[in-house]
Short mmCIF file of C-alpha atoms in Angstrom, two decimals:
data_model
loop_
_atom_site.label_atom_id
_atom_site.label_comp_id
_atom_site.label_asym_id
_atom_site.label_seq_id
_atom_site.Cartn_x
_atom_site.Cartn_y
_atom_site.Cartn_z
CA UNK R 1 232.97 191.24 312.26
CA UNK R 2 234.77 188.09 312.92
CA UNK R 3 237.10 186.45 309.97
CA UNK R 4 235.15 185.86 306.39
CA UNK R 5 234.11 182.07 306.61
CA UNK R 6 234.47 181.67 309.83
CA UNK R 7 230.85 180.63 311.62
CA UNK R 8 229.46 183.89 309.21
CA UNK R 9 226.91 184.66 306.33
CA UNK R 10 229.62 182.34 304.25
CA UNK R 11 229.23 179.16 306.08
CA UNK R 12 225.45 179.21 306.01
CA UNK R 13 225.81 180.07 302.27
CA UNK R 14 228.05 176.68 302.18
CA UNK R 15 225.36 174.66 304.16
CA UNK R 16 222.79 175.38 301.30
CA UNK R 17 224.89 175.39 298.07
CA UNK R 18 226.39 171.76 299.48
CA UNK R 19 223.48 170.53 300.51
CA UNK R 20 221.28 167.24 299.31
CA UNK R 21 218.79 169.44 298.73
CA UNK R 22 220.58 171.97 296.65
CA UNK R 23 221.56 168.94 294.14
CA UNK R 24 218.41 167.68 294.38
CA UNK R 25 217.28 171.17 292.20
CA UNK R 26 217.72 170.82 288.76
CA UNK R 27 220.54 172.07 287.04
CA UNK R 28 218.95 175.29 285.70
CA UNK R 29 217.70 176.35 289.30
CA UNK R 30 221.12 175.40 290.10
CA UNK R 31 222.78 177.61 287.79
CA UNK R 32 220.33 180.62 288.38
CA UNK R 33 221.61 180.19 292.69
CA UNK R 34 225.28 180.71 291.53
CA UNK R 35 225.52 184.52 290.17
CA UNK R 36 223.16 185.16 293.30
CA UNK R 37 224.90 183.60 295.60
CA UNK R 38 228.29 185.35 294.76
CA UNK R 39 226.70 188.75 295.07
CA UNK R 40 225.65 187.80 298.67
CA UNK R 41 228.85 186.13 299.55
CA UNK R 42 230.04 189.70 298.54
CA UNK R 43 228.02 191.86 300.12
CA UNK R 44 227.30 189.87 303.25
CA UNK R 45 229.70 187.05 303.80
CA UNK R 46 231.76 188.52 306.57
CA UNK R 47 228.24 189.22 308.71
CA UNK R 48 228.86 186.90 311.75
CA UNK R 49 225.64 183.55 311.95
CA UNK R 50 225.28 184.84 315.50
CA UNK R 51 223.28 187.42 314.21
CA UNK R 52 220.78 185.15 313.38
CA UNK R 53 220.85 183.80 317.03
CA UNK R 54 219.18 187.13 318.55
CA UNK R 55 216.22 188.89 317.94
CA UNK R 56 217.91 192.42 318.22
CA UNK R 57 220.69 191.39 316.15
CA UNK R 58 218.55 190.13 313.79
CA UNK R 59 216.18 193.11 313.44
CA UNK R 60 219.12 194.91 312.80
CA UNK R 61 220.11 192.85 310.24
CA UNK R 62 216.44 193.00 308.84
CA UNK R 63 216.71 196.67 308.25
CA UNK R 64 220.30 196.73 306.34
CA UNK R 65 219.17 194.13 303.85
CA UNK R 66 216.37 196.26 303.28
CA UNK R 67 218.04 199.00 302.64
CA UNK R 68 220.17 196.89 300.11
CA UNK R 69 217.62 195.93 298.38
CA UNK R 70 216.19 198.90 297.73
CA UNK R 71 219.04 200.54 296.30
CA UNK R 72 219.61 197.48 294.18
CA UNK R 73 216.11 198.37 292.89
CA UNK R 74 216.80 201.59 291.60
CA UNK R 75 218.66 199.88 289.24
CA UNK R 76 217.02 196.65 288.66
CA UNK R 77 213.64 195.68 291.05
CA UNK R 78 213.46 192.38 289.62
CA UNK R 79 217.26 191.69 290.43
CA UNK R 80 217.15 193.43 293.44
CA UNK R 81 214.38 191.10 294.12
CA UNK R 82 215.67 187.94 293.14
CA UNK R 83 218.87 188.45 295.41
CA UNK R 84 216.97 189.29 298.66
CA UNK R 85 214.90 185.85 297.92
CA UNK R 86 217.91 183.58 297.41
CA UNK R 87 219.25 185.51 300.65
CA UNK R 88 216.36 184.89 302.38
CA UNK R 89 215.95 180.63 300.94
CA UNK R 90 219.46 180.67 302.53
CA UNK R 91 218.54 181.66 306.03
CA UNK R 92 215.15 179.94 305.93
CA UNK R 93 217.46 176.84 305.24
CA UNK R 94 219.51 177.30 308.08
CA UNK R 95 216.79 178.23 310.55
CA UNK R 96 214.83 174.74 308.80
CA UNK R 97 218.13 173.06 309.77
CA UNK R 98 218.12 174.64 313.13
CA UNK R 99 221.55 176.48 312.54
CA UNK R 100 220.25 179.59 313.05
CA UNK R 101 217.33 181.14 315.41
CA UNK R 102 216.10 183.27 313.48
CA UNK R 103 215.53 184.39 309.70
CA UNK R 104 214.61 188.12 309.58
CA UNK R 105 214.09 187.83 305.96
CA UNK R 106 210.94 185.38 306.11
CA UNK R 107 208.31 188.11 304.42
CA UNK R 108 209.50 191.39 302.24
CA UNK R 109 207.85 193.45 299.67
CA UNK R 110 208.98 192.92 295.99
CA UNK R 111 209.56 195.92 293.99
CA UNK R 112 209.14 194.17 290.91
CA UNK R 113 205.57 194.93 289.46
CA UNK R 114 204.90 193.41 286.40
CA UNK R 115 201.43 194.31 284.38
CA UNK R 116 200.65 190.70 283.84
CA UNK R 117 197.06 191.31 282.06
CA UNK R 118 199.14 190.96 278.80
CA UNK R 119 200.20 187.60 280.25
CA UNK R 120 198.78 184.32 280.04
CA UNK R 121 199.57 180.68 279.27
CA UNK R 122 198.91 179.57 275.21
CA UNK R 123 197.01 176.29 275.27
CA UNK R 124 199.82 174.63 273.76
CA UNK R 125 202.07 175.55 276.62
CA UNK R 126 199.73 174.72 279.00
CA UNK R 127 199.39 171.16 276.92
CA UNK R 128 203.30 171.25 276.86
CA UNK R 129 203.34 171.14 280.75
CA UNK R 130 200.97 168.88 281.06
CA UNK R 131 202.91 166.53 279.15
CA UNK R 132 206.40 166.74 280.35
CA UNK R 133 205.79 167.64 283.86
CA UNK R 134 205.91 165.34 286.76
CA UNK R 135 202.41 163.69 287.89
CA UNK R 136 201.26 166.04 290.68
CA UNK R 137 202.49 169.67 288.68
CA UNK R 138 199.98 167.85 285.91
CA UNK R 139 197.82 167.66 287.80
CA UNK R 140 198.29 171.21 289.54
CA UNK R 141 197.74 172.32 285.79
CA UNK R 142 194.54 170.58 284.91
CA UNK R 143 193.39 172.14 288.04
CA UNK R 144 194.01 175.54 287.40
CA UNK R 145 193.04 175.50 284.09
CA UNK R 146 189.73 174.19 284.38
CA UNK R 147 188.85 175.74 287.42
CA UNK R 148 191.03 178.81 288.32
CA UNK R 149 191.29 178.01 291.63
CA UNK R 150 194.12 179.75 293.73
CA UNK R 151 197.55 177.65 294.47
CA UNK R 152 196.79 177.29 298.07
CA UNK R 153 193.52 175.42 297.32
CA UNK R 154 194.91 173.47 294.49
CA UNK R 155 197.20 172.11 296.82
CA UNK R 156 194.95 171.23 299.62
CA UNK R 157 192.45 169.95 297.14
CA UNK R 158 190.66 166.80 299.34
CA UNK R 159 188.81 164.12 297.61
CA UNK R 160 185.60 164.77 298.99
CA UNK R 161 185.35 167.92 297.24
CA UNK R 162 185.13 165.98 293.95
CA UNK R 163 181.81 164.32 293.98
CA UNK R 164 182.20 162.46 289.98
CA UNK R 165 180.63 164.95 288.42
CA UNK R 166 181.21 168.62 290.05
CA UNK R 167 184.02 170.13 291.84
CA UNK R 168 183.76 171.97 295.30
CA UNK R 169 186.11 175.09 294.80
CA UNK R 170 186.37 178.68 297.41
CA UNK R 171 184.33 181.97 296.26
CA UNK R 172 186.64 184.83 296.19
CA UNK R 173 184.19 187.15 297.13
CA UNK R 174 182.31 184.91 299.96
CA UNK R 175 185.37 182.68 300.76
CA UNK R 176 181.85 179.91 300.83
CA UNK R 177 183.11 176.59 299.06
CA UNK R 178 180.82 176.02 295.45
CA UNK R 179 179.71 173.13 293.61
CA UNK R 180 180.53 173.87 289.78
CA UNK R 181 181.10 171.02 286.96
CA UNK R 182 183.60 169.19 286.34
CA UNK R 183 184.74 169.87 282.53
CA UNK R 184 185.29 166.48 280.69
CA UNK R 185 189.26 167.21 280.87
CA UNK R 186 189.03 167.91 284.47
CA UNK R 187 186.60 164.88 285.45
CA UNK R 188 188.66 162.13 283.52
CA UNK R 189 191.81 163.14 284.80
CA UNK R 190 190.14 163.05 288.35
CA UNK R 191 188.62 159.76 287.68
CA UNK R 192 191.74 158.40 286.39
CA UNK R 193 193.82 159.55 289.30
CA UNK R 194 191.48 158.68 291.97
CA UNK R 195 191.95 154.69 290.47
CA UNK R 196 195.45 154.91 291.04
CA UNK R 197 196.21 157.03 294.03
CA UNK R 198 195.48 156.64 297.57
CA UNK R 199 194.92 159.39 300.45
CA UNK R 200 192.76 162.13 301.31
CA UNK R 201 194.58 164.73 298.70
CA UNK R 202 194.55 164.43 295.05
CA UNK R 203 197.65 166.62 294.94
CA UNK R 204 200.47 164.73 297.10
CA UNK R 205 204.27 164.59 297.05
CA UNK R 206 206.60 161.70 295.24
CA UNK R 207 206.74 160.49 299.32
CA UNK R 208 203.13 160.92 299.78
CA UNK R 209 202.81 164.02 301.85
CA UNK R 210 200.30 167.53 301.26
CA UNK R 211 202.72 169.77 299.10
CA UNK R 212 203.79 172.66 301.73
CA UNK R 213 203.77 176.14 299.59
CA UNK R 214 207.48 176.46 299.20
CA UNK R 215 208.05 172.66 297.89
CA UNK R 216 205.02 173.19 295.37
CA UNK R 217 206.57 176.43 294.21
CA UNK R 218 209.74 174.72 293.81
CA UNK R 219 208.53 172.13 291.50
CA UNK R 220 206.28 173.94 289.37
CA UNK R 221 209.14 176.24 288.22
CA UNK R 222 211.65 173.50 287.68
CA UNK R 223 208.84 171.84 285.40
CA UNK R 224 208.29 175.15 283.94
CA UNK R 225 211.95 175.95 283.53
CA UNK R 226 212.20 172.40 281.35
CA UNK R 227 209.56 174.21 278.75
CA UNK R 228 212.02 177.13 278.10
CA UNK R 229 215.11 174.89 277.91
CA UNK R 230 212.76 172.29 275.37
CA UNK R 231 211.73 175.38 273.87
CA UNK R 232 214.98 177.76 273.25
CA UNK R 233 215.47 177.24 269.86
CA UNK R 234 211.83 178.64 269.00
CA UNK R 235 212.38 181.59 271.96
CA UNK R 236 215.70 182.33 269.87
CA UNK R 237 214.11 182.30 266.67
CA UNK R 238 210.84 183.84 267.74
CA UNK R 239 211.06 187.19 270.42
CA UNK R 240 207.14 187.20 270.74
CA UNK R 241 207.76 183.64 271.91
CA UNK R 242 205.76 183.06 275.09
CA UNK R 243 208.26 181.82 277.95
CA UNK R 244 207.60 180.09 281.47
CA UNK R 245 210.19 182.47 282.85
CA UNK R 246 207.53 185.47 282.28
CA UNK R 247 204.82 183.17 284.09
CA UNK R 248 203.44 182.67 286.85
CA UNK R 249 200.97 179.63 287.90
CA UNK R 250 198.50 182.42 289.07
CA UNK R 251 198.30 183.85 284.83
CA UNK R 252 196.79 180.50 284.57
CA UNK R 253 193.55 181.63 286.45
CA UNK R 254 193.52 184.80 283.93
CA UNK R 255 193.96 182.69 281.10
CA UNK R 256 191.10 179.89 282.13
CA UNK R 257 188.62 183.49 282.57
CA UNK R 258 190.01 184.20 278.93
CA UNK R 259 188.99 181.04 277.79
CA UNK R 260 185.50 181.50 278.72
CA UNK R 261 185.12 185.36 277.22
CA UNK R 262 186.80 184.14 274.07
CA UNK R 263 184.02 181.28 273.92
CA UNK R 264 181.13 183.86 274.34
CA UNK R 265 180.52 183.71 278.09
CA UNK R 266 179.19 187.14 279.90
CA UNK R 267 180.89 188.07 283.21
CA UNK R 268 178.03 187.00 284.68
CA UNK R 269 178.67 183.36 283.58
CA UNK R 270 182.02 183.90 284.08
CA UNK R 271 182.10 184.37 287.64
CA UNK R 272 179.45 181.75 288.04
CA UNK R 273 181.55 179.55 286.45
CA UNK R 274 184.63 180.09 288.59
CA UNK R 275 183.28 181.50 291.66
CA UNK R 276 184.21 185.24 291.06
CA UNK R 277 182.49 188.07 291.41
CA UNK R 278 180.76 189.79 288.62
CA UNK R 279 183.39 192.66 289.13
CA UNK R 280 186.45 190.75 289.03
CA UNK R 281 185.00 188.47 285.68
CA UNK R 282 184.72 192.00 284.08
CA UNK R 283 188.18 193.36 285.22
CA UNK R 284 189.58 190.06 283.53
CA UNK R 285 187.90 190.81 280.07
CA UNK R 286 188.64 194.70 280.24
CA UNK R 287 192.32 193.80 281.31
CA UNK R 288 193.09 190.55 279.59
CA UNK R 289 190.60 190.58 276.40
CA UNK R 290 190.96 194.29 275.01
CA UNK R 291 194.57 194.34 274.99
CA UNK R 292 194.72 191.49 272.87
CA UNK R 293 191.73 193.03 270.39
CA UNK R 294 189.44 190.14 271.50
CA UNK R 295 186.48 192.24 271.98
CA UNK R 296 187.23 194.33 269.53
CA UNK R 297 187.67 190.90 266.58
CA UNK R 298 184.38 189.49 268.13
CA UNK R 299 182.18 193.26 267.48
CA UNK R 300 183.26 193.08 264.25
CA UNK R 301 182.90 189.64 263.45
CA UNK R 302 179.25 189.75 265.01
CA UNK R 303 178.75 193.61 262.66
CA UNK R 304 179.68 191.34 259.66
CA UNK R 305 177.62 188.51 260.13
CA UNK R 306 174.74 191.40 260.63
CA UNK R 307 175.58 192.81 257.42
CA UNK R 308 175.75 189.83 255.44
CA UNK R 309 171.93 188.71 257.19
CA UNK R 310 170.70 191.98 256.10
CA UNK R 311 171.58 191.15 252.37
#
């Protein structure tokens, strides 16, 4: 090992954390980098950068941070995962920068598994976004919540696919692109964007470019982490509170399937409406639905009105 600092793990830890685009982040995502960058510094910052300059090396590297991680995870997965990803930004930065060859940690498995059917987005978060978000994660919002659609195609959304009236969005069990309407939300939010915007995307960056996954996922939690910081006093007061921290733009597709079972739609309509399969519309409702006692309020709401008709 060559001398801590010294062309090592520490320096390309320095490159990100004094970077223009680490004070471009805001000032929470800032703050969440620090404790996790310390603990790499720690355990890694002596490892020499030419590591990352050789495939073997590399590999080798590859398999000790995976070992890390999962004995972090015995303790905590979700710290254990956080760590390996703020590990892995900083070598993907690096290797962006072309400092380094390679970054062995480009995919790994989480350990973290959360049951997220008991989570999804209250409309007045959702409205909450909506509002105090930037234009495009608005946007990215109305999307999802109208239409469910996956991140990937929300972000590579073209114009053509929006015809005035209906939106073209992917089946998930045919991977076919489907014409479905446009909900009145949906289609003036559409309408007014397309007046005001130019290019072949309605989702584009503040320098007019197609959002690439990472940047996308970078800006929708900053937006979302201005919710929790607008909202602590309530998440203080209130420990049912719901917080963006616990979310995930993907709960957004569960809670737009809620939407429709809560207003009285079959999975049948269900996945007609969003382009799922029958199966999948009635895992939502089993999952989503009858762990928060829809189903069961609507029976007995439907075995009262009964009674009181047979009067």
């Amino acid at each position: 090992m060559r001398t801590r600092g010294a062309d090592t793990v520490v320096q390309l830890i320095r490159h990100f954390d004094q970077s223009a685009y680490f004070d471009n982040l805001s000032e929470e995502h800032r703050r969440q980098y620090v404790w996790k960058l310390k603990r790499i510094e720690a355990r890694w910052g002596s490892c020499p950068a030419a590591t990352f300059n050789d495939a073997d090396d590399a590999l080798a590297f590859r398999k000790d941070a995976l070992a890390w991680h999962n004995e972090l995870g015995k303790d905590s997965p979700r710290s254990a995962d956080n760590l390996v990803a703020a590990l892995a930004r900083v070598l993907s930065y690096a290797k962006e920068k072309a400092v380094i060859k390679f970054n062995p940690l480009d995919t790994f498995g989480r350990l973290y598994k959360s049951h997220r059917s008991d989570l999804t987005w209250p409309e007045q978060l959702q409205q909450q976004f909506i509002q105090t978000a930037r234009p495009a994660m608005a946007t990215a919002m109305i999307m999802v919540r109208n239409t469910a659609m996956r991140a990937s195609d929300v972000r590579k959304f073209p114009w053509t696919r929006y015809d005035g009236q209906r939106v073209q969005i992917r089946s998930t069990k045919t991977g076919k692109l489907l014409w479905i309407p446009a909900t009145r939300e949906l289609k003036a939010h559409l309408d007014a964007l397309k007046e005001t915007k130019a290019g072949a995307l309605v989702m584009l960056t503040p320098t007019g470019k197609a959002y690439a996954k990472r940047y996308f996922n970078e800006h929708w939690r900053e937006d979302c982490n201005k919710l929790d910081v607008i909202n602590a006093e309530a998440i203080a007061a209130d420990p049912d509170f719901v917080k963006t921290a616990d979310l995930n733009f993907h709960d957004n597709r569960g809670t737009a399937a809620t939407l429709l079972a809560e207003a009285g739609a079959t999975a049948p309509e269900i996945a007609e409406a969003l382009c799922w399969s029958v199966d999948k519309a009635q895992k939502v409702i089993d999952l989503y639905l009858a762990r928060r006692g829809v189903l069961a309020a609507n029976a007995i709401a439907k075995l009262e009105e009964y009674r009181d008709k047979r009067r």
